[in-house]
Coordinates of C-alpha atoms and ligand atoms in Angstrom, one line a residue:
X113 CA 11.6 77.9 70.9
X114 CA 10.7 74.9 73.0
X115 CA 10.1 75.1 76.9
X116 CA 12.8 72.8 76.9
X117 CA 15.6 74.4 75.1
X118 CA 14.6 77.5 77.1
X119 CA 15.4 75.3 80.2
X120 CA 18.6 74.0 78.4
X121 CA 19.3 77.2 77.6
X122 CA 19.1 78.8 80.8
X123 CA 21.4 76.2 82.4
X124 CA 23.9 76.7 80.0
X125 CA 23.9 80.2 80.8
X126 CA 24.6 79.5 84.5
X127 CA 27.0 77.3 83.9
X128 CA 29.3 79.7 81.8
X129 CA 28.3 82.4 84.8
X130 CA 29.8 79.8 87.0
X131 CA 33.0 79.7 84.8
X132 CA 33.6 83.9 85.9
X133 CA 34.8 84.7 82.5
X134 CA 31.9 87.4 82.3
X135 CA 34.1 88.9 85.4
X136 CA 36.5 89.7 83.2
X137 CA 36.5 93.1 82.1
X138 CA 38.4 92.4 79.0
X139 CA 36.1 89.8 78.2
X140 CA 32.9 92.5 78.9
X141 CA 34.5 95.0 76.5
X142 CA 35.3 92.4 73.3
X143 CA 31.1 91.5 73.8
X144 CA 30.2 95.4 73.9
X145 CA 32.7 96.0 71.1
X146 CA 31.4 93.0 68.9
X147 CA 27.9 94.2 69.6
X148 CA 28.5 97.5 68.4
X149 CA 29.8 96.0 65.3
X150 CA 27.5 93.3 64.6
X151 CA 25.1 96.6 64.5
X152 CA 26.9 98.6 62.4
X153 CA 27.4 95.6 60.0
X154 CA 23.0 95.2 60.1
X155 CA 21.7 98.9 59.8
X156 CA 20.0 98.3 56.6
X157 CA 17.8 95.5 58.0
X158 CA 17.6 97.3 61.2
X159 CA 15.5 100.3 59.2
X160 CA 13.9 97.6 56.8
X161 CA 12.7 95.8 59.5
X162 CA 11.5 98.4 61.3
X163 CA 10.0 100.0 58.5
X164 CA 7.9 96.7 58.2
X165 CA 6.7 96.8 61.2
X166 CA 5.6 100.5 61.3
X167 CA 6.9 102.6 58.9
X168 CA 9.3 104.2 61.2
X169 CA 11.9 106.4 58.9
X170 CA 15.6 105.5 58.7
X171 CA 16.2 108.9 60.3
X172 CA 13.9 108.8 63.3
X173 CA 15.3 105.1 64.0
X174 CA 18.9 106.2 64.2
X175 CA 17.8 109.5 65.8
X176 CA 15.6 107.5 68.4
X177 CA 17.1 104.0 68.9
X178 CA 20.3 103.5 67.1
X179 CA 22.4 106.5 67.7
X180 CA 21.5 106.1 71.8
X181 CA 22.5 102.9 71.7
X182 CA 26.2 103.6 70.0
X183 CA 26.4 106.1 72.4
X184 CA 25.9 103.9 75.2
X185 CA 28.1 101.1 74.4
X186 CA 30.7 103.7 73.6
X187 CA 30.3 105.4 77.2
X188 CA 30.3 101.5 78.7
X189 CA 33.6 101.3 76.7
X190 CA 35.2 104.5 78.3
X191 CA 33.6 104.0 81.6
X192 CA 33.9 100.3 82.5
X193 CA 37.1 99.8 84.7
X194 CA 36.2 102.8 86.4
X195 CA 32.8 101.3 87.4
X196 CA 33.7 98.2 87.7
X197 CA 36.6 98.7 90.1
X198 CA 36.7 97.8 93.8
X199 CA 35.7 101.3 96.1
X200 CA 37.6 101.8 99.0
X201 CA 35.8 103.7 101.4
X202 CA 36.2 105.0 104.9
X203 CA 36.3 102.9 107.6
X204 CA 34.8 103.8 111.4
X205 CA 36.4 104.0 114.4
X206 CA 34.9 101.2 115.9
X207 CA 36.1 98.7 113.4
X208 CA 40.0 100.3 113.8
X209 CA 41.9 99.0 111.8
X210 CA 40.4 97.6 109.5
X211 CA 39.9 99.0 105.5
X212 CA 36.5 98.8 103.8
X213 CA 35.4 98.0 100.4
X214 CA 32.7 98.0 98.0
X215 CA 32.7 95.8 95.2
X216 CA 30.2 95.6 92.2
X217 CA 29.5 91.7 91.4
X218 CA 27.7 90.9 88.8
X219 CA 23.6 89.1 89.3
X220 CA 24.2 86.1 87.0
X221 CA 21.9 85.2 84.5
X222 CA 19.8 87.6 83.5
X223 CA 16.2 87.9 81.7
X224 CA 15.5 91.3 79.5
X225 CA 12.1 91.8 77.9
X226 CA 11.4 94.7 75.7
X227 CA 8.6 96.2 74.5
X228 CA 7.5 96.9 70.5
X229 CA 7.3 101.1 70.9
X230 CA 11.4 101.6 70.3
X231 CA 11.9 97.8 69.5
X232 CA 15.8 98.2 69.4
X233 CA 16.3 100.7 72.0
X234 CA 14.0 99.1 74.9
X235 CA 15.5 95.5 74.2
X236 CA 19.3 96.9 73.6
X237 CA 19.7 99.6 76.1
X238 CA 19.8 97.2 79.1
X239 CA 21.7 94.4 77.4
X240 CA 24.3 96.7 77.0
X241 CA 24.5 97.6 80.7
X242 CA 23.4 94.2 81.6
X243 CA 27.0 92.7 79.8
X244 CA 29.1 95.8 81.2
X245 CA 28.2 94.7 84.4
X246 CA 29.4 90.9 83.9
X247 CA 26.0 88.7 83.7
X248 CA 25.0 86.7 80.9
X249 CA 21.0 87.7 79.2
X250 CA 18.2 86.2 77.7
X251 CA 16.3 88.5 75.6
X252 CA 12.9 88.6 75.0
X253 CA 11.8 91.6 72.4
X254 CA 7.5 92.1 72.1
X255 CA 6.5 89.7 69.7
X256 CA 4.3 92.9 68.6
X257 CA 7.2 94.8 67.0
X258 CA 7.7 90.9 65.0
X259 CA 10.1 92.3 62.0
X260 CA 12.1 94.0 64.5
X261 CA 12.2 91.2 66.7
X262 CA 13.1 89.0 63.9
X263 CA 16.3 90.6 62.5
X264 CA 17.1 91.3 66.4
X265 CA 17.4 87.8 66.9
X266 CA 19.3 87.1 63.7
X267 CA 21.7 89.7 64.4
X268 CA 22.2 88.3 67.7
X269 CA 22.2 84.9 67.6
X270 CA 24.7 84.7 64.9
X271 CA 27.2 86.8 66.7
X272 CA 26.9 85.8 70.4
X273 CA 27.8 82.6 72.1
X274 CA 24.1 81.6 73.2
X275 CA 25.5 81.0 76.8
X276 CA 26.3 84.7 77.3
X277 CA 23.7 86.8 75.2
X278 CA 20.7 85.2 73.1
X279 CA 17.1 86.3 71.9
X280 CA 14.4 84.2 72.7
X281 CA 11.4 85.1 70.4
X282 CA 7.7 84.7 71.5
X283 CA 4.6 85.6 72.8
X284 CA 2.5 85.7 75.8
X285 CA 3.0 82.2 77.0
X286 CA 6.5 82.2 76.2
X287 CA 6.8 85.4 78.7
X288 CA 4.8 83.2 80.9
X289 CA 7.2 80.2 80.8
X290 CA 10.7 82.5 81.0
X291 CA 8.5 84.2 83.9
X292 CA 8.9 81.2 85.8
X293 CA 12.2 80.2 85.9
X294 CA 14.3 81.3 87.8
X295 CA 16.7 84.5 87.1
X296 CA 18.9 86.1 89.0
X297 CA 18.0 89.4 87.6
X298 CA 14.8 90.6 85.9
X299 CA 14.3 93.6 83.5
X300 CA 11.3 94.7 82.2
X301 CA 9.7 97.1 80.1
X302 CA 6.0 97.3 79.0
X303 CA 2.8 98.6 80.8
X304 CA 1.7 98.8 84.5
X305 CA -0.7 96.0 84.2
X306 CA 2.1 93.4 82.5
X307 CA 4.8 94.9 85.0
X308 CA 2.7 93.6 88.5
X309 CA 2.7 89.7 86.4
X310 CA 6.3 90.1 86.5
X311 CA 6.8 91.4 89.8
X312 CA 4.5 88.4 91.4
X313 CA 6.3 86.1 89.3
X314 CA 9.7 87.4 90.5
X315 CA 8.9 87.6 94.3
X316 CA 8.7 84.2 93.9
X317 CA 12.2 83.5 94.1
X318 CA 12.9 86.7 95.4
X319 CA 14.7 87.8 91.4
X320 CA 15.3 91.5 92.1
X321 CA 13.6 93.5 89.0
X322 CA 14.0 96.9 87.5
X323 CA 10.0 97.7 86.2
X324 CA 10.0 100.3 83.4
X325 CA 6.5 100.9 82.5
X326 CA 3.9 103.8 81.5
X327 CA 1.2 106.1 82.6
X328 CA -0.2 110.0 81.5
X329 CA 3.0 112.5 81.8
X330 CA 1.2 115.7 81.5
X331 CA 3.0 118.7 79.9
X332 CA 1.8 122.0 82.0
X333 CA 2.5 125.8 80.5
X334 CA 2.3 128.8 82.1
X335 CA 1.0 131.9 80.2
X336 CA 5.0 133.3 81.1
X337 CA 6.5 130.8 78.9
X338 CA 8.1 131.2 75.1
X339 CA 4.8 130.2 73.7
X340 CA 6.6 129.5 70.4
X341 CA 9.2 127.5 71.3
X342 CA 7.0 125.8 73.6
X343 CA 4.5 124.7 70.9
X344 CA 7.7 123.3 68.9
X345 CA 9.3 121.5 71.2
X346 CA 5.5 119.8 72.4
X347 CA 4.6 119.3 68.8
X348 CA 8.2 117.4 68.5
X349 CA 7.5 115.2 71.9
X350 CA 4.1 114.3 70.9
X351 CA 3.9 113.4 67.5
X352 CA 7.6 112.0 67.1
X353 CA 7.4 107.8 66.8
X354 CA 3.7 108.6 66.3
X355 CA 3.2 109.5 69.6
X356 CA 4.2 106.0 70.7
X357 CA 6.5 107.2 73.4
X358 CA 6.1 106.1 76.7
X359 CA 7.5 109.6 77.9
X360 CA 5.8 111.4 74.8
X361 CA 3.0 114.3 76.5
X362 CA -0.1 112.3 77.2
X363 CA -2.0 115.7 77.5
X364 CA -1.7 119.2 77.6
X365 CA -2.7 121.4 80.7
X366 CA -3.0 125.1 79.2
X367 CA -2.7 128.3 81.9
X368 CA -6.6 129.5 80.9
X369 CA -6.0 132.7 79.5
X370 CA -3.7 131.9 76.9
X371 CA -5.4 128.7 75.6
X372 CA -6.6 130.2 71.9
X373 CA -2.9 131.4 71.4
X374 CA -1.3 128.4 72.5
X375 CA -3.5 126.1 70.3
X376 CA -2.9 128.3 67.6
X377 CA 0.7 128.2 67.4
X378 CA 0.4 123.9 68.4
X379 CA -1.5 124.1 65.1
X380 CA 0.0 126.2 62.9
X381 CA 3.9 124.0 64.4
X382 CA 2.3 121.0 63.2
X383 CA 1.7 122.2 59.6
X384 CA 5.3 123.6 59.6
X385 CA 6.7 120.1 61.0
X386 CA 4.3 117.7 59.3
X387 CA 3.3 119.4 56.4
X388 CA -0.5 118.6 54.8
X389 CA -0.3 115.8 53.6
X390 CA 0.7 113.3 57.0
X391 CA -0.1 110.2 54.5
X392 CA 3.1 110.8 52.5
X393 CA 5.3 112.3 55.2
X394 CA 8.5 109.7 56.0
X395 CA 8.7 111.7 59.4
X396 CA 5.4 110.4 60.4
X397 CA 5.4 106.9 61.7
X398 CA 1.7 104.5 61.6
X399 CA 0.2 102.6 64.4
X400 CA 1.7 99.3 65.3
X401 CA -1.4 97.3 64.7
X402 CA -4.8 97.3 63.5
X403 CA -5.8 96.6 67.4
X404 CA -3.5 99.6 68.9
X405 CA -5.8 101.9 65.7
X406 CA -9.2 100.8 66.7
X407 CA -8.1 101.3 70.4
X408 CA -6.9 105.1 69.0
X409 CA -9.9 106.0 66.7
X410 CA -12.1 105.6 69.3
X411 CA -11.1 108.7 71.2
X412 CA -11.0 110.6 68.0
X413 CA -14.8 109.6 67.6
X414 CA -15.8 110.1 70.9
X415 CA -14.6 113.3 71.7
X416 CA -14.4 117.0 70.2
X417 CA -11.2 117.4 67.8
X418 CA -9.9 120.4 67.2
X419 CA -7.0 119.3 65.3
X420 CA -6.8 116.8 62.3
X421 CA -8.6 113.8 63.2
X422 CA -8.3 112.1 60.2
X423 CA -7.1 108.9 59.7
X424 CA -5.7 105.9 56.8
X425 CA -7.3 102.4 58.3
X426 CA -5.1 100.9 55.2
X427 CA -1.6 101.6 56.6
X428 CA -2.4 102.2 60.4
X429 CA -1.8 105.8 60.3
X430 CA -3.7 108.7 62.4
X431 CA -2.9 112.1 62.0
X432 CA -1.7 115.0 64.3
X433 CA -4.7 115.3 66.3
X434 CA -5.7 117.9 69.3
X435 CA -8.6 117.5 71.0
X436 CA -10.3 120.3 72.7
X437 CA -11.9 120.9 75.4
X438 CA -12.0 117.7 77.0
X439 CA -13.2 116.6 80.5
X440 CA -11.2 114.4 82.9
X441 CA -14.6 111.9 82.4
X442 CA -13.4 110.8 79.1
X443 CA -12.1 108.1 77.8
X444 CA -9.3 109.7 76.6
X445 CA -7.9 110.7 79.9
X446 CA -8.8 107.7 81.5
X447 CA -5.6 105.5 80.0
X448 CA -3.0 106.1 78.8
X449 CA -2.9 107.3 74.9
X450 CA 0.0 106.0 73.4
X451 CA -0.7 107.5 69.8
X452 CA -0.6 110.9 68.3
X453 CA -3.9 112.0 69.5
X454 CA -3.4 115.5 72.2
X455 CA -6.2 116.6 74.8
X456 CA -6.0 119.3 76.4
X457 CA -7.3 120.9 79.1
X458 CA -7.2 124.4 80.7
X459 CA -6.0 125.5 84.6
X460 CA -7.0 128.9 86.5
X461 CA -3.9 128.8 88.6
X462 CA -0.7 126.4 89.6
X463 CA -3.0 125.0 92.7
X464 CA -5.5 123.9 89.9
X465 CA -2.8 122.5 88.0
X466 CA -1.4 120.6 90.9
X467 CA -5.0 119.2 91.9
X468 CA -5.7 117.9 88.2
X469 CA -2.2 116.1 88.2
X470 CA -2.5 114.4 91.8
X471 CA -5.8 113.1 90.4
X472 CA -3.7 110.2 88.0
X473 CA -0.9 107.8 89.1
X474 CA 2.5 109.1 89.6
X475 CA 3.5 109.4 86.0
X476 CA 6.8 108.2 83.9
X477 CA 7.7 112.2 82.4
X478 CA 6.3 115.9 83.3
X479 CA 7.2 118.6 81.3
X480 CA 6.9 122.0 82.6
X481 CA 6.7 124.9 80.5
X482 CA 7.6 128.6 81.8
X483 CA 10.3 130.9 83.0
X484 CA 9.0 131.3 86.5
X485 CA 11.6 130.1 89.3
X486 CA 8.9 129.9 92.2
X487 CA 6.5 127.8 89.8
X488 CA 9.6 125.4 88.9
X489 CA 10.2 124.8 92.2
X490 CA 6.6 124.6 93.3
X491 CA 5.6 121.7 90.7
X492 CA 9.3 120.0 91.4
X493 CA 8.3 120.2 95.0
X494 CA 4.7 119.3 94.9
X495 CA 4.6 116.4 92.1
X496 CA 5.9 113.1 92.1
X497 CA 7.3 111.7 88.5
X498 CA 9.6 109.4 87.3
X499 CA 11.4 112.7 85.7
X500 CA 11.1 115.0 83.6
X501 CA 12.3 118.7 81.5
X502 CA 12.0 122.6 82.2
X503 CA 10.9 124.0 78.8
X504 CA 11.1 121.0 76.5
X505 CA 9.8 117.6 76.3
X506 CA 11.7 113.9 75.6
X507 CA 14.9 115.0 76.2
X508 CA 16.1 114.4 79.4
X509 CA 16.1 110.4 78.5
X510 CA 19.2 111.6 76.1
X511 CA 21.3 112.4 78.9
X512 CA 22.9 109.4 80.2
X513 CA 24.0 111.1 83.3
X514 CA 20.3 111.8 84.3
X515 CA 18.8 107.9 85.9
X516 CA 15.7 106.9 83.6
X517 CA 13.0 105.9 85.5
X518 CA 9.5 105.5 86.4
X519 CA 8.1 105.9 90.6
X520 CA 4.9 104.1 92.0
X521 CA 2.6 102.9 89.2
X522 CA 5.2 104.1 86.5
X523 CA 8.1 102.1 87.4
X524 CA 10.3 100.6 90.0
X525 CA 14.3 101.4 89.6
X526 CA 16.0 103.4 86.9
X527 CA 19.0 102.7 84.5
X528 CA 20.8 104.5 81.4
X529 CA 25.0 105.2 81.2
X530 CA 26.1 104.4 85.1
X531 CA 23.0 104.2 86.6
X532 CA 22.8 100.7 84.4
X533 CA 25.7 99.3 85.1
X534 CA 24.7 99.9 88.9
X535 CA 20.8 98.5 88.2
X536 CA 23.0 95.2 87.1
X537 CA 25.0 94.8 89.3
X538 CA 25.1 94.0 93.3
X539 CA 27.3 96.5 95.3
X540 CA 28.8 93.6 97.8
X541 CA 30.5 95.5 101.1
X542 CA 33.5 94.2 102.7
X543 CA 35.3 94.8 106.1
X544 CA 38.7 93.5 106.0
X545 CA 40.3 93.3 109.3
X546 CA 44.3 92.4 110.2
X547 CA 44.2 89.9 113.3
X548 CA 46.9 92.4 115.3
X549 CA 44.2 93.8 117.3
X550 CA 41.0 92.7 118.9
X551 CA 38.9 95.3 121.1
X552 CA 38.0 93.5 124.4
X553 CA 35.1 95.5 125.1
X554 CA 32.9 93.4 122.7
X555 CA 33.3 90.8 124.8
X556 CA 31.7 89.6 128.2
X557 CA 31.2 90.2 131.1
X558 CA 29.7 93.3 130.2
X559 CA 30.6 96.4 132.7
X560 CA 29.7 99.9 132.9
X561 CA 33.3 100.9 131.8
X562 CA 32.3 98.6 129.1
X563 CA 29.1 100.4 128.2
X564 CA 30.5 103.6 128.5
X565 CA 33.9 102.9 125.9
X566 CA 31.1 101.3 123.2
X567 CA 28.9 105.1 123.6
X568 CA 32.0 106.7 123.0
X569 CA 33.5 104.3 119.9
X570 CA 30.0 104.0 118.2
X571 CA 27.7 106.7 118.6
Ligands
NAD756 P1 3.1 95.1 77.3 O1 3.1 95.2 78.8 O2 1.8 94.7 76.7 O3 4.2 94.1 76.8 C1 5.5 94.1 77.2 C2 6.1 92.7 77.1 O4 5.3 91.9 78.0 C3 6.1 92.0 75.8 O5 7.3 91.4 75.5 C4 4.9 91.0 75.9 O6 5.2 89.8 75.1 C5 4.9 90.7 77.3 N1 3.5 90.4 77.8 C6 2.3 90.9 77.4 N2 1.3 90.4 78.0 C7 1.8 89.5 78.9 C8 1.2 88.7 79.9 N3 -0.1 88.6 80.2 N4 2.0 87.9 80.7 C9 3.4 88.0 80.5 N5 4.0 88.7 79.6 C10 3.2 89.5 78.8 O7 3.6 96.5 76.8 P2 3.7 97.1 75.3 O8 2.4 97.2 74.7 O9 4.8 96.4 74.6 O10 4.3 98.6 75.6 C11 3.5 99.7 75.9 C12 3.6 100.0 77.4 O11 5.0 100.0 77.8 C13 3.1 101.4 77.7 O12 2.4 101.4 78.9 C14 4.3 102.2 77.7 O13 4.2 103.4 78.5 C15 5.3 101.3 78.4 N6 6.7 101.6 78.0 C16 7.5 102.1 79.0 C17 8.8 102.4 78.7 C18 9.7 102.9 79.8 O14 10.9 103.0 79.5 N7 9.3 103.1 81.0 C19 9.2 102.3 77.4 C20 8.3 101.9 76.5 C21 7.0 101.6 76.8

């Protein structure tokens, strides 16, 4: 699209903001209701697309993006008029007698852009809260995911009135252009290092953002834990998506003296879930691009595998791979993976385990892995994370009651079922105040009767 008819585009949106028919919650639940629709009506190019771009199975795409996304617009559905209502709350008694409110008001118009990893569900999940909460959006999806991005913006386009909800498709420079206009909102998933060129270019006009980015989310178990289950549930969080998860376990910290059984059972879960033969397995989901591969095959050849290692150049794909042991030198630990490669490294005690995780940025998921109540609450306690699961991995992102979220280099803000809504909209407080009484001890000349009736009202 033109810079121009961005700019045009843009406009219009403000304009039809101006018009407060987005304030109307009727209004909100016909777009959430047609979107949901216009969805249902498109799975089939949904999964073709997607399949295009990398082989990501019908099932994984409904279990992953789709299904999470019906289930948010159908909780925005239930939910709205109670969110969107007017809060009385309690008024103090130096204000007597006046009532308080607090009412949610949408931003305006607002600017989305999604990353390629979950192509629907990073660029959909936050529209959906976005319209709930009254503002109009511009959508930009990664030009990486370019199928998905493609049918996204056919799908939308064709059912939305461009000056409430539209998809601008592009690359780089268009980020850079939408970047610098100016929004009243902006919403941003993708890595650390694209997340600080958005926040500079929102301080500019000082657009508040929500920044959902990345980093290593270690997965620690204890030698207490249900080794089994534990090797499951890992093997499920790694490897699902092709380990393109930005809460998937980057690595694996092992307790010391269990590390041969736990990489046994890691092993022998992968052959049960994936089978053999990886190449022909649906469940099993390629590399997005030949770039993201090379990046990937590197620390396969430049490091000791224990696991698989193996790799198809032709379709992008890398197998199930474990790598072990591995120093905290490597490249491998060095950035984060983002593919379905595992390194692992072993821990004497909890104090060890702490030290090694304090030596990375504050990262988007932990998982913890053991039955011990003194080492939950020692790790919850000690570590900072965006969040996070007890004995499982993934997961908590599922539950929309639980904010989703990165802290420090992993993200700024949070959203997902309420916690959206709120992220979209600004919580304006109001004193309203009946003209009966006025207190005249706000008023000079000031006395020490004065003085002393102010202590006693406001402290
Ligand atoms: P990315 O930062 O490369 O791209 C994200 C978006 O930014 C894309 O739409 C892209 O067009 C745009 N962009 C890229 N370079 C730009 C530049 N120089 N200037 C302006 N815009 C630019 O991220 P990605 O590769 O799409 O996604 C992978 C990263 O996203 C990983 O770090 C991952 O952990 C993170 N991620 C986080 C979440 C989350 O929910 N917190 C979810 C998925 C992915």
């Amino acid at each position: 699209m033109e810079n121009n008819t961005i700019k045009s585009l843009i406009e219009s949106q403000k304009d039809f903001f101006a018009t407060n028919k987005t304030k109307d919650i009727k209004f909100r639940k016909e777009q959430l209701s047609k979107f949901k629709t216009a969805l249902k009506k498109n799975e089939k190019k949904l999964f073709e697309a997607i399949y295009k771009d990398f082989r990501k199975s019908e099932f994984e795409t409904y279990e992953t993006e789709l299904a999470l996304l019906y289930g948010e617009i159908n909780l925005a559905l239930k939910k709205i008029n109670n969110w969107a209502r007017r809060k009385k709350v309690r008024t103090n008694l130096a204000n007597f007698p006046a009532k308080s409110y607090i009412f949610p008001e949408p931003y305006g118009t607002t600017l989305v852009i999604g990353a390629w990893n979950y192509p629907y569900l990073l660029s959909m999940n936050p529209v959906i809260s976005a319209i709930a909460a009254g503002n109009t959006v511009i959508l930009k999806p990664s030009e990486i995911s370019a199928n998905s991005s493609a049918v996204m913006a056919e799908i939308i386009n064709t059912t939305f009135d461009e000056k409430l909800f539209h998809v601008v498709e592009g690359g780089v420079e268009t980020n850079k252009f939408l970047l610098e206009q100016n929004w009243d909102y902006i919403f941003f998933t993708g890595s650390p290092y694209v997340g600080k060129i958005v926040y500079q270019a929102a301080a500019k006009n000082m657009t508040p953002v929500t920044l959902e980015l990345g980093g290593k989310s270690p997965t620690i178990v204890f030698a207490d834990s249900d080794l089994k289950m534990a090797a499951k549930r890992i093997v499920w969080g790694k490897f699902l998506n092709g380990g393109q998860t930005c809460i998937a376990p980057d690595y694996l910290l092992i307790e010391e003296k269990i590390a041969d059984t736990f990489l046994d059972l890691i092993k022998s879960q992968i052959e049960q879930i994936y089978g053999s033969d990886f190449e022909n397995n649906e469940a099993f989901t390629s590399i997005i691009s030949k770039n993201h591969f090379e990046r990937l095959k590197y620390f396969i050849d430049n490091s000791n595998v224990y696991y698989g290692g193996d790799t198809k150049s032709e379709i992008n794909l890398i197998e199930p791979t474990i790598l072990y042991p591995v120093s905290l030198e490597e490249k491998v630990m060095q950035e984060e993976i983002f593919g379905p490669i595992l390194p692992v490294l072993t821990f004497k005690n909890i104090k060890e385990a702490i030290e090694i995780v304090r030596k990375f940025d504050k990262p988007l998921a932990l998982y913890l892995f053991t039955k011990n109540s003194s080492i939950k609450k020692q790790i919850l306690n000690e570590l900072s994370f965006g969040g996070g699961a007890i004995n499982d991995t993934i997961l908590h992102l599922s539950n929309h009651k639980l904010p989703f979220g990165g802290v420090g280099n992993s993200g700024l803000g949070s959203y997902h079922g309420y916690e959206g809504f709120k992220t979209f909209s600004h919580f304006k407080s109001i004193l309203d105040k009946p003209t009966w009484f006025e207190p005249f001890i706000k008023y000079p000349p000031y006395s020490e009767n004065k003085r002393k009736l102010v202590k006693f009202f406001m402290e």
